[in-house]
Each structure stands twice: as structure tokens, then as C-alpha cells.
Coordinates of C-alpha atoms and ligand atoms in Angstrom, one line a residue:
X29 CA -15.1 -31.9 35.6
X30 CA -15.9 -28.2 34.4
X31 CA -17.3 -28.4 30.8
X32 CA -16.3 -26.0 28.2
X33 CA -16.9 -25.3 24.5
X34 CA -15.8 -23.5 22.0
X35 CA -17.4 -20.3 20.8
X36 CA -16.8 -17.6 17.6
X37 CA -19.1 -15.0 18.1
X38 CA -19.9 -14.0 14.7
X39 CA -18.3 -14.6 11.4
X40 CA -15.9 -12.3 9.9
X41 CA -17.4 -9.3 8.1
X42 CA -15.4 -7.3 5.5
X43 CA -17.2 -3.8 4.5
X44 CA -16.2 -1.2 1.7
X45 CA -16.6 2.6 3.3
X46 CA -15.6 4.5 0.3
X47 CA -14.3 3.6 -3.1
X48 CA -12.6 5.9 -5.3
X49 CA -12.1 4.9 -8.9
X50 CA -9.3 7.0 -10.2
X51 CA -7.3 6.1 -13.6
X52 CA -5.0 3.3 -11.9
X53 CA -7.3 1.6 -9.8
X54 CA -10.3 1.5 -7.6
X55 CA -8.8 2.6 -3.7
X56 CA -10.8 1.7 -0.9
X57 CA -11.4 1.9 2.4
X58 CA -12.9 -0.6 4.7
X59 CA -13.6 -2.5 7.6
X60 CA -12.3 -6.4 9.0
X61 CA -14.2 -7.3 11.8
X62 CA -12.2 -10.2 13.1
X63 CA -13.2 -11.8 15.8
X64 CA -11.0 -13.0 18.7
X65 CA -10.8 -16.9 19.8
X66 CA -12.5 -17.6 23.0
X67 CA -12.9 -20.9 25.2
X68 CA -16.0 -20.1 27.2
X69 CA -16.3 -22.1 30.2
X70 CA -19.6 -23.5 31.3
X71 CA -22.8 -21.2 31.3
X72 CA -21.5 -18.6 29.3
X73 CA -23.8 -18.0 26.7
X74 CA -21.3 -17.1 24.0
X75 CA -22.9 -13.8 24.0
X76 CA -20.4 -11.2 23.1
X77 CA -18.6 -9.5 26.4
X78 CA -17.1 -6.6 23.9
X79 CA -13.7 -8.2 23.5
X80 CA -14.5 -11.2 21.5
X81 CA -14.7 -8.6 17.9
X82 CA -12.0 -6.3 16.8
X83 CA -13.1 -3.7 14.1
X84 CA -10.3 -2.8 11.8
X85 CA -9.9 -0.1 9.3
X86 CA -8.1 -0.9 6.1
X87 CA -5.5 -0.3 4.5
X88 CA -4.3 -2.2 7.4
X89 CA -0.9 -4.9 8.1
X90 CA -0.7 -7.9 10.0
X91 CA 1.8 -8.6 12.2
X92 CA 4.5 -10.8 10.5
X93 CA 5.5 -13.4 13.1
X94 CA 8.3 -16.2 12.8
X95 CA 7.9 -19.8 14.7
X96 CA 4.6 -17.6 16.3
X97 CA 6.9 -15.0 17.4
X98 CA 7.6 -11.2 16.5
X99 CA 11.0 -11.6 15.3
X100 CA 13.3 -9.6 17.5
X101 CA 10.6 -8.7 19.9
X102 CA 8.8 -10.2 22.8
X103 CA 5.0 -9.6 23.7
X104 CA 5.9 -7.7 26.5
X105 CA 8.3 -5.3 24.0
X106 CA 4.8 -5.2 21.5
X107 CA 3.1 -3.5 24.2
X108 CA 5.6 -0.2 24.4
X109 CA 4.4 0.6 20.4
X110 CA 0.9 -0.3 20.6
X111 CA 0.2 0.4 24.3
X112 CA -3.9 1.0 24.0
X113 CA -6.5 -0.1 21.0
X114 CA -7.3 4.1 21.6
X115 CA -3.8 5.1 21.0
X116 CA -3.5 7.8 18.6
X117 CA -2.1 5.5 15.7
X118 CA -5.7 3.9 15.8
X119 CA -5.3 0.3 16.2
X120 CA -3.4 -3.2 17.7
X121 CA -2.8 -5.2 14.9
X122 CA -3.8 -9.1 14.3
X123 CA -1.4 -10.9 13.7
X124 CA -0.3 -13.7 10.4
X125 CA 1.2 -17.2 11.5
X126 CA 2.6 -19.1 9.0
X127 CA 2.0 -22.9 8.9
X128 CA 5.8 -23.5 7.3
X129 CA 7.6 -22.9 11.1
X130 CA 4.7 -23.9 13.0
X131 CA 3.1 -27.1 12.1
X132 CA 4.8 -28.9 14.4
X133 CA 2.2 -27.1 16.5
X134 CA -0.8 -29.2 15.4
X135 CA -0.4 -31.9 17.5
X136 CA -0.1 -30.0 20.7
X137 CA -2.5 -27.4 19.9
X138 CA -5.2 -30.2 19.2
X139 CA -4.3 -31.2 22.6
X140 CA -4.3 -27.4 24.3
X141 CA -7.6 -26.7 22.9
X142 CA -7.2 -23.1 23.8
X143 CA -5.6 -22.0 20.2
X144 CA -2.5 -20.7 18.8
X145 CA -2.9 -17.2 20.1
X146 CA -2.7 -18.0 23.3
X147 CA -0.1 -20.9 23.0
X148 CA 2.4 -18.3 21.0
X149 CA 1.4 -15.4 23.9
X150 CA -0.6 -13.4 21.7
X151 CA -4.1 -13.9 22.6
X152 CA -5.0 -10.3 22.5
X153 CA -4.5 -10.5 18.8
X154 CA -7.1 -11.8 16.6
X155 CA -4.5 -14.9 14.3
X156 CA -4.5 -14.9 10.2
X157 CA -3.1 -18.3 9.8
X158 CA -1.0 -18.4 6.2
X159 CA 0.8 -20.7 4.5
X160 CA 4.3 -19.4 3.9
X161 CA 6.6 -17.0 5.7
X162 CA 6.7 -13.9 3.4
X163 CA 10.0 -13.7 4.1
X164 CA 11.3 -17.9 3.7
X165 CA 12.0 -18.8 0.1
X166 CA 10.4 -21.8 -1.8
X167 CA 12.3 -24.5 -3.4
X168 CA 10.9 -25.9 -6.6
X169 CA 9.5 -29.6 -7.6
X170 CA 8.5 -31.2 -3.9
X171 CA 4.9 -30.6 -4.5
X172 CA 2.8 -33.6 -5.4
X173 CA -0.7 -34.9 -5.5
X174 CA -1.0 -35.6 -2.0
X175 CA -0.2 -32.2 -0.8
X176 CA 2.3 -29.2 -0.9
X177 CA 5.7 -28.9 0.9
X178 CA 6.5 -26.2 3.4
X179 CA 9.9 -24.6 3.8
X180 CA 11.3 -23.7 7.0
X181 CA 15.1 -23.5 8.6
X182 CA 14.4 -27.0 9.9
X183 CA 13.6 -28.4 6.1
X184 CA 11.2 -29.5 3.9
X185 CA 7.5 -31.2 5.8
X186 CA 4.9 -31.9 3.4
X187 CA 1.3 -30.5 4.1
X188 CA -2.1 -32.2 2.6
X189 CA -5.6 -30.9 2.6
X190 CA -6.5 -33.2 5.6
X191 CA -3.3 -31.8 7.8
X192 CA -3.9 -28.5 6.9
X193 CA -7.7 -28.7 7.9
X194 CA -6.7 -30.4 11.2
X195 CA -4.0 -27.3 11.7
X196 CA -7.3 -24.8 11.2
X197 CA -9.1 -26.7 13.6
X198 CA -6.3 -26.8 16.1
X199 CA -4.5 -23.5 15.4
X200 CA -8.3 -21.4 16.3
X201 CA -7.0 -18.9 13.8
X202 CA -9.7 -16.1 12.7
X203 CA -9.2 -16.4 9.3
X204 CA -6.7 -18.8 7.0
X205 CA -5.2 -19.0 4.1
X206 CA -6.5 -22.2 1.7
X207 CA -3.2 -23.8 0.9
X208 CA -2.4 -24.1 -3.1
X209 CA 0.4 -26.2 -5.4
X210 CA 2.6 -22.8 -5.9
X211 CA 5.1 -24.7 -7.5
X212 CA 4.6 -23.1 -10.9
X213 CA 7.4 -21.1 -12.6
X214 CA 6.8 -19.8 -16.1
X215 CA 10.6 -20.0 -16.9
X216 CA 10.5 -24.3 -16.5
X217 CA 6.8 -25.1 -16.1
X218 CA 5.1 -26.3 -18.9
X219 CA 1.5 -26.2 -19.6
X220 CA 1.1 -29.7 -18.2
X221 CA 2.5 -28.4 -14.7
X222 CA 0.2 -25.5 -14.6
X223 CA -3.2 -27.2 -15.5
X224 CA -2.2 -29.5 -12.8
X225 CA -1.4 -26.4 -10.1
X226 CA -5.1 -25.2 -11.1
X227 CA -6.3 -28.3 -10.9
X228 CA -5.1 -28.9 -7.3
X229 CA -5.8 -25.4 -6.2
X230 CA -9.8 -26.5 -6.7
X231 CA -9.4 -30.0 -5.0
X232 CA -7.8 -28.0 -2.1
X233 CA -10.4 -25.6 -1.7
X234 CA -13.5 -27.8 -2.0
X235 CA -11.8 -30.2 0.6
X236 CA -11.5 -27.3 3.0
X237 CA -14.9 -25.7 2.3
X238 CA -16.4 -29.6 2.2
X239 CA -15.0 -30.6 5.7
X240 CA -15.5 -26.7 7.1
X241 CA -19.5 -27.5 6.3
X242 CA -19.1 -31.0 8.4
X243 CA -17.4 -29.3 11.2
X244 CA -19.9 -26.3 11.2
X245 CA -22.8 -28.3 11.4
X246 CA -21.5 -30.0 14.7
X247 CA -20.0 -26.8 16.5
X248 CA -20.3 -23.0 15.1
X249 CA -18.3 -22.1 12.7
X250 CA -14.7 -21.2 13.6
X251 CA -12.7 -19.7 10.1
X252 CA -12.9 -17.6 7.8
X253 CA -11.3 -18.9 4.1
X254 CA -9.0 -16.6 2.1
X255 CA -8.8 -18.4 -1.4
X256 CA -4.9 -18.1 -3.0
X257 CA -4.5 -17.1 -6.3
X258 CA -1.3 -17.4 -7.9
X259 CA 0.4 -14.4 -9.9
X260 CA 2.7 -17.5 -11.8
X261 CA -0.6 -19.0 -13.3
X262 CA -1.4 -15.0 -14.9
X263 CA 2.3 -15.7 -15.6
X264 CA 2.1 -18.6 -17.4
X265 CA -1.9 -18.2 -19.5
X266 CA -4.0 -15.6 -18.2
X267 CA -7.5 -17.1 -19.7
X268 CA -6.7 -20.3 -18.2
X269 CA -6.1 -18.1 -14.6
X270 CA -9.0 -16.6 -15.0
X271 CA -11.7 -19.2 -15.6
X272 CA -10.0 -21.0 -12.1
X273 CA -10.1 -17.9 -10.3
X274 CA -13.8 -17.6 -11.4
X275 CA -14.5 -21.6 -10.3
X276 CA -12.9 -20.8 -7.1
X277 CA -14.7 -18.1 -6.6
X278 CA -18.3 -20.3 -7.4
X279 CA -18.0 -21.0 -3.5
X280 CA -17.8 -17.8 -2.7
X281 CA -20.7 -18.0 0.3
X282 CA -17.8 -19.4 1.8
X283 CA -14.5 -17.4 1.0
X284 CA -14.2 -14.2 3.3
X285 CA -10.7 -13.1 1.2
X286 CA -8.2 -13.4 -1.2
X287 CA -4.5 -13.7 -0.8
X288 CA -2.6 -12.7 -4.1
X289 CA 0.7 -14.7 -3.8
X290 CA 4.1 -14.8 -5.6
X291 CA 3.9 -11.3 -6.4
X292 CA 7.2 -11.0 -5.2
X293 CA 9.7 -13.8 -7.1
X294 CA 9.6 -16.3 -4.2
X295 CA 11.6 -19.1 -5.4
X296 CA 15.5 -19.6 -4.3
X297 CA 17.8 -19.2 -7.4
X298 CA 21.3 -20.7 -7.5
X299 CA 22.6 -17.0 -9.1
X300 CA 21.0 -16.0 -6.0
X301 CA 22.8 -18.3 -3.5
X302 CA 25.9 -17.4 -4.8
X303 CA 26.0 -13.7 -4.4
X304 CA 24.5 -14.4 -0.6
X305 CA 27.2 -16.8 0.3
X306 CA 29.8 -14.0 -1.6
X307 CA 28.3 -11.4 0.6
X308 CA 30.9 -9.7 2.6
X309 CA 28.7 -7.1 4.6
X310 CA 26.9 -9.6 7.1
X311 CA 23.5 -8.9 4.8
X312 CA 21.9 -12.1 5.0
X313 CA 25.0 -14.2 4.8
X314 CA 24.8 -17.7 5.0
X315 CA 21.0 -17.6 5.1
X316 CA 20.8 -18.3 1.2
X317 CA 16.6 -19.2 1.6
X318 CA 15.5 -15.6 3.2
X319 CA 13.7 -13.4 1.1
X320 CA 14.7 -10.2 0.4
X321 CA 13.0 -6.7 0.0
X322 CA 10.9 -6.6 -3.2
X323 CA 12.5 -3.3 -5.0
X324 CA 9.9 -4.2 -8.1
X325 CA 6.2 -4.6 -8.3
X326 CA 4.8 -6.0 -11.6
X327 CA 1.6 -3.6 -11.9
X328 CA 0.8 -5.2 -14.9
X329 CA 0.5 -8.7 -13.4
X330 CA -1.1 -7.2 -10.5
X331 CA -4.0 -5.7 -12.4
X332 CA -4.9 -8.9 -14.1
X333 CA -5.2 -10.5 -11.1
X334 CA -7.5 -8.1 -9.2
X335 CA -9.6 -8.1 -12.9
X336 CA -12.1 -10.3 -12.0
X337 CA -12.1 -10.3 -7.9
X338 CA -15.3 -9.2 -6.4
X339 CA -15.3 -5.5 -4.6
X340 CA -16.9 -7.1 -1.2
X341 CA -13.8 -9.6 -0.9
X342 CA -10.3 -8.2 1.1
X343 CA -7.8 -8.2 -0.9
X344 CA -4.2 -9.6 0.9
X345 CA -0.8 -9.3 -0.8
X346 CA 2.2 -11.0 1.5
X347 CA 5.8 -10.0 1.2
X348 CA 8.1 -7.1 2.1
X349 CA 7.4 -4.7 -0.2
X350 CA 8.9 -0.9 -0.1
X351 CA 6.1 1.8 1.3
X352 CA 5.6 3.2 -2.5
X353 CA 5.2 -0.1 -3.6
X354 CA 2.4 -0.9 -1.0
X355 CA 1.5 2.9 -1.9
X356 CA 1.0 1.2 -5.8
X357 CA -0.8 -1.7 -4.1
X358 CA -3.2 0.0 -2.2
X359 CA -4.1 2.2 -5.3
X360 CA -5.5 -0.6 -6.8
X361 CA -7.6 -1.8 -4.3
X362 CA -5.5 -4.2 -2.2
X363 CA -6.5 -3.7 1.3
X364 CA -4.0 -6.1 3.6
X365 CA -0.5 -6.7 4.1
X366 CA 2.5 -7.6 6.7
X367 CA 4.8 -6.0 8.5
X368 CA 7.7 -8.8 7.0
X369 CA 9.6 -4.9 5.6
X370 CA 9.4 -4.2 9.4
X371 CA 11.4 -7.4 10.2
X372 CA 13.7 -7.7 7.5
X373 CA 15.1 -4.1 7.6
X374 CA 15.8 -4.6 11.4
X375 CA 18.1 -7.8 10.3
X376 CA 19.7 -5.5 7.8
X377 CA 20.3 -2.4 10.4
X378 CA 17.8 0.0 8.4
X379 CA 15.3 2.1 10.2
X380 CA 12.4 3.4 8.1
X381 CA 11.5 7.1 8.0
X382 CA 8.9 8.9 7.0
X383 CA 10.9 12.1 7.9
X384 CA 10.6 13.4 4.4
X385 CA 5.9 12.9 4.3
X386 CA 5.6 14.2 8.0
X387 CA 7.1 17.0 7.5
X388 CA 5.0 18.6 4.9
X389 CA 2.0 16.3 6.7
X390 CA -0.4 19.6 6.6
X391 CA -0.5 19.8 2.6
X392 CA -1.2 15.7 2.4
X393 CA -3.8 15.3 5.1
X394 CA -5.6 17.6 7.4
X395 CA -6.9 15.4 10.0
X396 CA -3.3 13.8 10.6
X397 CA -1.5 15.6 13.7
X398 CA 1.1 17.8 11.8
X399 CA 4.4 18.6 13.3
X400 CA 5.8 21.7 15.1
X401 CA 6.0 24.3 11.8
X402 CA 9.0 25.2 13.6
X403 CA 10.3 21.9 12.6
X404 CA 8.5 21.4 9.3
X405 CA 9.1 24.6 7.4
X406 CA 12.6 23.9 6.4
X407 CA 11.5 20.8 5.6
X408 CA 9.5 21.0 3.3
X409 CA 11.1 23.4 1.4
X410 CA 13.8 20.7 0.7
X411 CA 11.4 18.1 0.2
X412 CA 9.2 20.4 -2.8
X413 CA 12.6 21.0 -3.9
X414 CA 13.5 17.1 -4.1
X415 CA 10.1 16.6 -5.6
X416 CA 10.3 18.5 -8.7
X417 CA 14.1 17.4 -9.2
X418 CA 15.6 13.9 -9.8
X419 CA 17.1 12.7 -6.7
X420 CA 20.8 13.1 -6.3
X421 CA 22.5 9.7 -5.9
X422 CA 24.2 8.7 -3.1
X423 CA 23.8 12.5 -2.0
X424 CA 26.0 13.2 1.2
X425 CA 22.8 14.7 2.9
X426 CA 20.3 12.7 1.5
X427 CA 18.0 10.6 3.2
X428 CA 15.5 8.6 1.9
X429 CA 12.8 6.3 3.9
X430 CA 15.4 4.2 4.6
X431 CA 18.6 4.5 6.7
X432 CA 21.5 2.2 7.6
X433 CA 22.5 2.2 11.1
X434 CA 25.9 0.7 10.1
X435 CA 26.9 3.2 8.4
X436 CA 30.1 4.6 9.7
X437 CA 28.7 8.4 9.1
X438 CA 25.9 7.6 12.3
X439 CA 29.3 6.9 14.7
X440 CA 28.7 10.7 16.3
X441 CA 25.1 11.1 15.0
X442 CA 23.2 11.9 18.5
X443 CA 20.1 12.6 17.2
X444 CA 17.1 10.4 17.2
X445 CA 16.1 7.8 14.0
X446 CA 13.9 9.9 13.1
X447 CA 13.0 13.2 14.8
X448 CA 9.0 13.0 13.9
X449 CA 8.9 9.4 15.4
X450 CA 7.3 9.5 18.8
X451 CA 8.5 5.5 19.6
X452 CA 10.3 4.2 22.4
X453 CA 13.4 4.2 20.6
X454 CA 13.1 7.5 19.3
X455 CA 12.4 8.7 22.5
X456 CA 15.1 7.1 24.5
X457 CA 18.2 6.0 22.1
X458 CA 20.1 8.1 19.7
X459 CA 21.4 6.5 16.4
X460 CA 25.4 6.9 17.7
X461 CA 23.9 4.1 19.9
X462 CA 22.4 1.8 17.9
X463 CA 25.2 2.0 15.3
X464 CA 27.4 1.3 18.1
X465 CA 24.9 -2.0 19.0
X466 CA 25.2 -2.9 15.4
X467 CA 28.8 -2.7 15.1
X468 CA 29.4 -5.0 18.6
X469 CA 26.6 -7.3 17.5
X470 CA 24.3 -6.6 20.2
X471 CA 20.9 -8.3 20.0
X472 CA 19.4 -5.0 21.3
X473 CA 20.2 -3.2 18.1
X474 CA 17.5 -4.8 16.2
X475 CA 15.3 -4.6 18.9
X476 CA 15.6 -1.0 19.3
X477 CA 15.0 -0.9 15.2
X478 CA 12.2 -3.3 15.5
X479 CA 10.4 -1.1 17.5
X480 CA 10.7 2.3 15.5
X481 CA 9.9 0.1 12.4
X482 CA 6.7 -1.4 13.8
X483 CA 6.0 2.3 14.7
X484 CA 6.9 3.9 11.7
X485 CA 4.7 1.3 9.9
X486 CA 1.6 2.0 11.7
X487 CA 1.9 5.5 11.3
X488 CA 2.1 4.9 7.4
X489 CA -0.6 3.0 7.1
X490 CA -2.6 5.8 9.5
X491 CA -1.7 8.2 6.5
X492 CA -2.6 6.0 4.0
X493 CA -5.8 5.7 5.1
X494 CA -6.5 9.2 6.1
X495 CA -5.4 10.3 2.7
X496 CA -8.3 8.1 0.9
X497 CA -10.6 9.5 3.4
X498 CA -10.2 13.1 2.9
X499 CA -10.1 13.2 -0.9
X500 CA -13.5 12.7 -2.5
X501 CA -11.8 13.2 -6.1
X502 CA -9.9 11.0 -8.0
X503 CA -7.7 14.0 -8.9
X504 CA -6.4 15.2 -5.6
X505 CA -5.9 11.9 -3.9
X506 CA -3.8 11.2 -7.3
X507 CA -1.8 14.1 -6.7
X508 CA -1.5 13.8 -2.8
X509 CA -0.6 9.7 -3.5
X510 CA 1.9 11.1 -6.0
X511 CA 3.4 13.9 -3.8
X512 CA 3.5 11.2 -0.8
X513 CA 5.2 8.5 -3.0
X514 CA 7.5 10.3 -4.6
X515 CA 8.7 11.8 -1.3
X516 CA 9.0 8.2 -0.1
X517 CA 11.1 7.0 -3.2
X518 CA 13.7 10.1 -3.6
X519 CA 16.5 10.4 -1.6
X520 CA 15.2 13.5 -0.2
X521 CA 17.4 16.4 0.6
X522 CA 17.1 16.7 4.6
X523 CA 19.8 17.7 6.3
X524 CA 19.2 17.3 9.9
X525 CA 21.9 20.5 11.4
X526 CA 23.6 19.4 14.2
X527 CA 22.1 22.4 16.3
X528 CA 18.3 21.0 15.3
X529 CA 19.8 17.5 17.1
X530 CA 18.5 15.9 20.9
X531 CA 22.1 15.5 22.2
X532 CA 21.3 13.2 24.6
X533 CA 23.9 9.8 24.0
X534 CA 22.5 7.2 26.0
X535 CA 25.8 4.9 26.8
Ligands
ZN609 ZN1 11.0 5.8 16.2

């Protein structure tokens, strides 16, 4: 019988590059080494053969899976956007699995040994294991003292300490999130409620730190810890949130992150249900417990809850925010996020763009590859023009960073999503198409969507970080961050002329 063991190479290491203090916030850039799961077989020293780390720079996003899969996309599809780790757009992201669909895995994946990546298909990504889908909602008052309750399509299955441990230890991930009593809403929890959510949050964390320190001792360590803080407790008494965060913190030798949750209002709502069910355009009908796009960030809340985190820690925020919202976020120093926008715009038939930034890419960063001036000059004429003005609504030639492929007006509309986008689907399919996908139902339209998405996210994030590397004053990256955002949030005036257009209809 061959032998094996199970080997981490190193810990995870999380280093600032650059800070830059400006008047909202401290922006940084960093680096996540995360290491990869291996099973070395017999005689392998464990010594690192040059896959087992994966350096990332951040601002960065984790793949948002669903059940342990890319929603609308197989691994196979993953490979046409990031096709090398050397690809111009930088990196291959890790990817977050969420314990609410998957643990019903822990059992088998005690048995398989050979962790989650590799059971889902995605062993070439390093796995953040997290508690909730950013994009499932939570249902109030299942939470007790004997553990949390997670939400998925199939129902409510409760999660303690122990099970949650035992899903690290199966599951392989390289980091994880340290589950926490979220059930605390300021409009019907009392004080009682929250001192028992901070309460629980501590007796969570030193459980998992206390039986991580057992396990370490007998093999090497295998997980990093992302402590949760909760924006409802800054909600609900902001001194009280603090001096937890600050006991949480007190084992902080062994935390590697933090995850700010409930940032975005993740509870389901009976208002809300109604208007779903109501819903006559297909958007999210019938599926009254998805979470949709966060149009509001509370910077306020936000800012109290990054007051006392130390610099060294990542700083994770989950949900599907808008890119000038993640702009806001990473302003202040929040350094991770998901792709869950990326998903939940390709249920809804909207394609991001960052038509309206890559055109004038020159004047926002130097180092990124500019477009054709040919292309861009017109450009950005309109989009200086849309900066200084107030957008137009529902202007017949606007287009913002997002687009709806079922609108009617895309039914002759042969040119590509986006004409800067470089993707497989910008490449091959014209939006005539994928409208036409849309409007028969076909499950390739929000493949095709997926795709560009994914795409168009990984170029954002490229920008975001080049912007904080080439500005070395708090002033100019202010003004570029401002110029960029505002861009993203206008409907910008770009008319795409039909003679600019690839003609090329694929059906
Ligand atoms: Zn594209």
C-alpha cells in the first residue's frame, strides 16, 4: 500500500507594496501568496516543485463559484479567458466556495482526501472556503447556540464549530472564513441578541483557532483563518463592535484576514418577495432568496469597520457590488472581493463594459496597453464631455458599464459587446446574437456573457491596480480614481456608428 501525506508548503503570506493615504482612505497594494493543496505521495519531501505557491497582486477577486462550480461555465470554458498565469491580464484567479451549497461535501471529501479543488475540477486554483454565497439571501432567527444555519436552494442545514472545523479539514481550502451568528438586524434585534452574536462570534473563533493548534501539532498546518466581522454589530453599538473586533483580533498570530460581511443588506424581506414574485421581465422571478446587485455602499459603516483593523491583515468584502462601488472599497483599503457581479449580470442578460475608461486608458494609466487612437480619439471626447455634464437619463445613445442584451434595440446590433474587449466572445459573437440567445432562452447566452464578464472583470481590477501603482500622490490618484469612477457611473455618451461596427453575424 503506497503511503502518502499531506503537505502545505508554507503558510499564507499577505504583504503591503505601497500605501497611499489620501483624504478617504489608506489604498494599497499587495501581495497573497496562497498556496495550492498538494497530496505528495511517498518520498516527496514536501519541498516546493514551483506550483505549490501562487503570488497574487491585490486589488484582486476570487472566483465566485455555486455548488463548487462557476455558474454558467465549465473548467474547460475558464480556460478560454484565463488561458496562461503570464497572460497579459496578469493572473488566474483562486477561487471562494461557500459552505451553504456544499456541505454536503464533508463527508465525501473526508473520505477523498485529495480536497475540494480537485473534487469540484479546479485544482489549479488555490480554494477560499466561505460561509455564504454572496449572492443566496439569509433568513432571520435559525441561529442558536449550537451553531449557525446555512441557506441554500435545498433549505436550511445547521453548521456548528465542530462541523465547520471538520469541513476545513476535509475541504483542504487555502484559507477560510471563521463562521459567525450573522443573525443580527438593527431594525428587530435588541441589545440582548447582539451581545449574544458577539458573544458567539469569540466562542467560534477560539474553537477554530483551539482545534487548528491540536491539528497543527500532529500534521503541518493546512489553513489560513479569515476572522468575520459583522457590519450589523457597527449597526447596532459601535463601542460594543469594536472592543470584539479588538478581542478577536487578540489571536491574531493566528488570523491571516478579515472578511467584512453584511455590507450589502443580506437578509430576505417579504416587501422584497413580493415585487420578485410580481416581476414580469424574467429578472429573478420566482427565485425570491437571490441577492441582487448592491446599487448602495454605506461608506460611513464601512469606515468604522476598517477603524481599528491592522494594515498587515487582507481586507475581503463579499457581494456583488457595482465597479465604482468596489472603486469606493478599494479606496479605503479593502483589498479582496468576488466575481458574484460577474455571475449575476449574466442571469440578468447584462454584459459589463469598460468601453467608456479604455478608451481614454492613456490619460488614467500609462503602463496599461492603450487602444488604437484611431478608436479612442472620438471617444474620449464624448466621455470628457459626459464627465463634466450630468448624465442624460435613459439617453438613446448612452451606454454606461452596463448593457442589456434583451433589449430589443441590440436585435440588428452586429457589433461586438464591447469593441475594446479582447474575449472569446467579443471575438467571435456579435450582440444581434446573443440578444437572439436571450430571447429563445438559450443556455449559451449566459455563457457567452459569462465569459466577457469574467474578462471584463479582470481587466478592471488590472486598472485598478495599475492606477495605485503609478501615482505616488494622494492627489492624482484622487483625480484619476475620480475620472475612472465617474466614467463608470455616467451613462456615457458613446455612440458606436454603425460604419465603426465588425459586421460579422455569427448565426
Ligand atoms: Zn468581451
Amino acid at each position: 500500500m503506497q503511503l502518502s501525506f499531506v503537505v502545505f508548503k508554507t503558510m499564507k503570506k499577505f504583504c503591503v507594496e505601497k500605501t497611499l493615504k489620501t483624504s478617504v482612505g489608506s489604498t494599497r497594494l499587495g501581495h497573497l501568496e496562497l498556496p495550492l493543496f498538494t497530496k505528495a505521495e511517498e518520498g516527496n519531501d514536501g519541498s516546493s516543485n514551483g506550483r505549490s505557491k501562487i503570488d497574487y497582486a491585490t486589488p484582486m477577486y476570487f472566483l465566485h463559484t455555486q455548488t463548487g462550480s462557476i455558474p454558467h461555465i465549465t473548467a474547460e470554458v475558464l480556460k478560454l479567458i484565463y488561458p496562461t498565469a503570464s497572460d497579459t491580464s496578469g493572473q488566474i484567479p483562486p477561487v471562494q466556495i461557500s459552505l451553504d451549497a456544499t456541505a454536503k461535501f464533508i463527508e465525501p471529501l473526508s473520505k477523498f482526501e485529495n480536497g475540494v479543488g480537485k473534487f469540484v475540477g479546479l485544482s489549479e486554483h488555490p480554494i477560499f472556503l466561505t460561509i455564504h454565497d454572496p449572492l443566496y439571501l439569509l433568513r432571520s432567527g435559525h441561529n442558536d447556540k449550537f451553531g449557525i444555519a446555512l441557506w441554500s436552494r435545498h433549505g436550511r442545514r445547521p453548521l456548528s464549530p465542530k462541523q465547520f472545523h471538520e469541513a476545513v479539514t476535509a475541504f483542504k481550502p487555502s484559507i477560510s472564513q471563521i463562521l459567525s451568528d450573522y443573525d443580527v438586524n438593527p431594525e428587530i434585534s435588541g441589545m440582548k441578541r447582539l451581545k449574544k452574536s458577539l458573544e458567539r462570534a469569540e466562542e467560534y473563533t477560539s474553537y477554530v483557532i483551539k482545534q487548528e493548534e491540536t491539528t497543527e501539532r500532529e500534521k503541518k498546518k493546512n489553513t489560513g483563518f479569515f476572522i468575520t466581522i459583522e457590519a450589523s454589530w457597527f449597526l447596532m453599538d459601535e463601542g460594543l463592535a469594536t472592543k470584539a473586533v479588538l478581542r478577536l483580533l487578540e489571536s491574531q498570530h493566528q488570523i491571516e484576514g478579515v472578511v467584512l460581511a453584511g455590507l450589502s443588506d443580506r437578509f430576505v424581506k417579504k416587501k422584497q418577495e413580493d415585487e420578485v414574485k410580481k416581476d414580469s421581465n424574467g429578472k429573478g422571478s420566482g427565485d425570491s432568496e437571490r441577492m441582487d446587485i448592491c446599487e448602495t455602499l454605506d461608506i460611513e459603516l464601512l469606515d468604522k469597520m476598517l477603524q481599528n483593523l491592522p494594515a498587515n491583515l487582507p481586507k475581503y468584502v463579499p457581494g456583488p457590488f457595482k465597479l465604482p462601488e468596489m472603486m469606493d472599497l478599494v479606496a479605503r483599503g479593502v483589498d479582496l472581493f468576488d466575481s458574484s457581479l460577474a455571475s449575476r449580470m449574466a442571469d440578468y442578460a447584462e454584459a459589463l463594459l469598460l468601453d467608456s475608461v479604455e478608451a481614454i486608458l492613456p490619460s488614467i494609466s500609462t503602463t496599461m496597453v492603450a487602444m488604437p487612437s484611431s478608436l479612442s480619439e472620438g471617444l474620449a471626447e464624448r466621455a470628457d464631455k459626459a464627465e463634466r455634464q450630468e448624465p442624460p437619463s435613459n439617453s438613446e445613445e448612452g451606454e454606461g458599464a452596463v448593457i442589456s442584451l434583451k433589449d430589443k434595440k441590440y436585435f440588428d446590433d452586429f457589433g461586438p459587446l464591447s469593441r475594446f474587449c479582447t474575449c472569446y466572445t467579443c471575438r467571435k459573437h456579435t450582440r444581434s446574437y446573443i440578444h437572439h440567445l436571450y430571447a429563445t432562452d438559450e443556455l449559451l447566452g449566459p455563457v457567452l456573457i459569462q465569459i466577457h464578464n469574467l474578462s471584463t472583470l479582470d481587466r478592471f481590477f488590472s486598472i485598478m491596480r495599475a492606477l495605485v501603482k503609478e501615482n505616488d500622490s494622494p492627489e492624482s490618484l484622487l483625480e484619476k480614481s475620480a475620472l475612472m469612477r465617474n466614467l463608470l457611473k455616467a451613462r456615457i455618451l458613446i455612440k458606436i456608428e454603425k460604419e465603426d461596427k465588425v459586421a460579422v453575424p455569427s448565426v
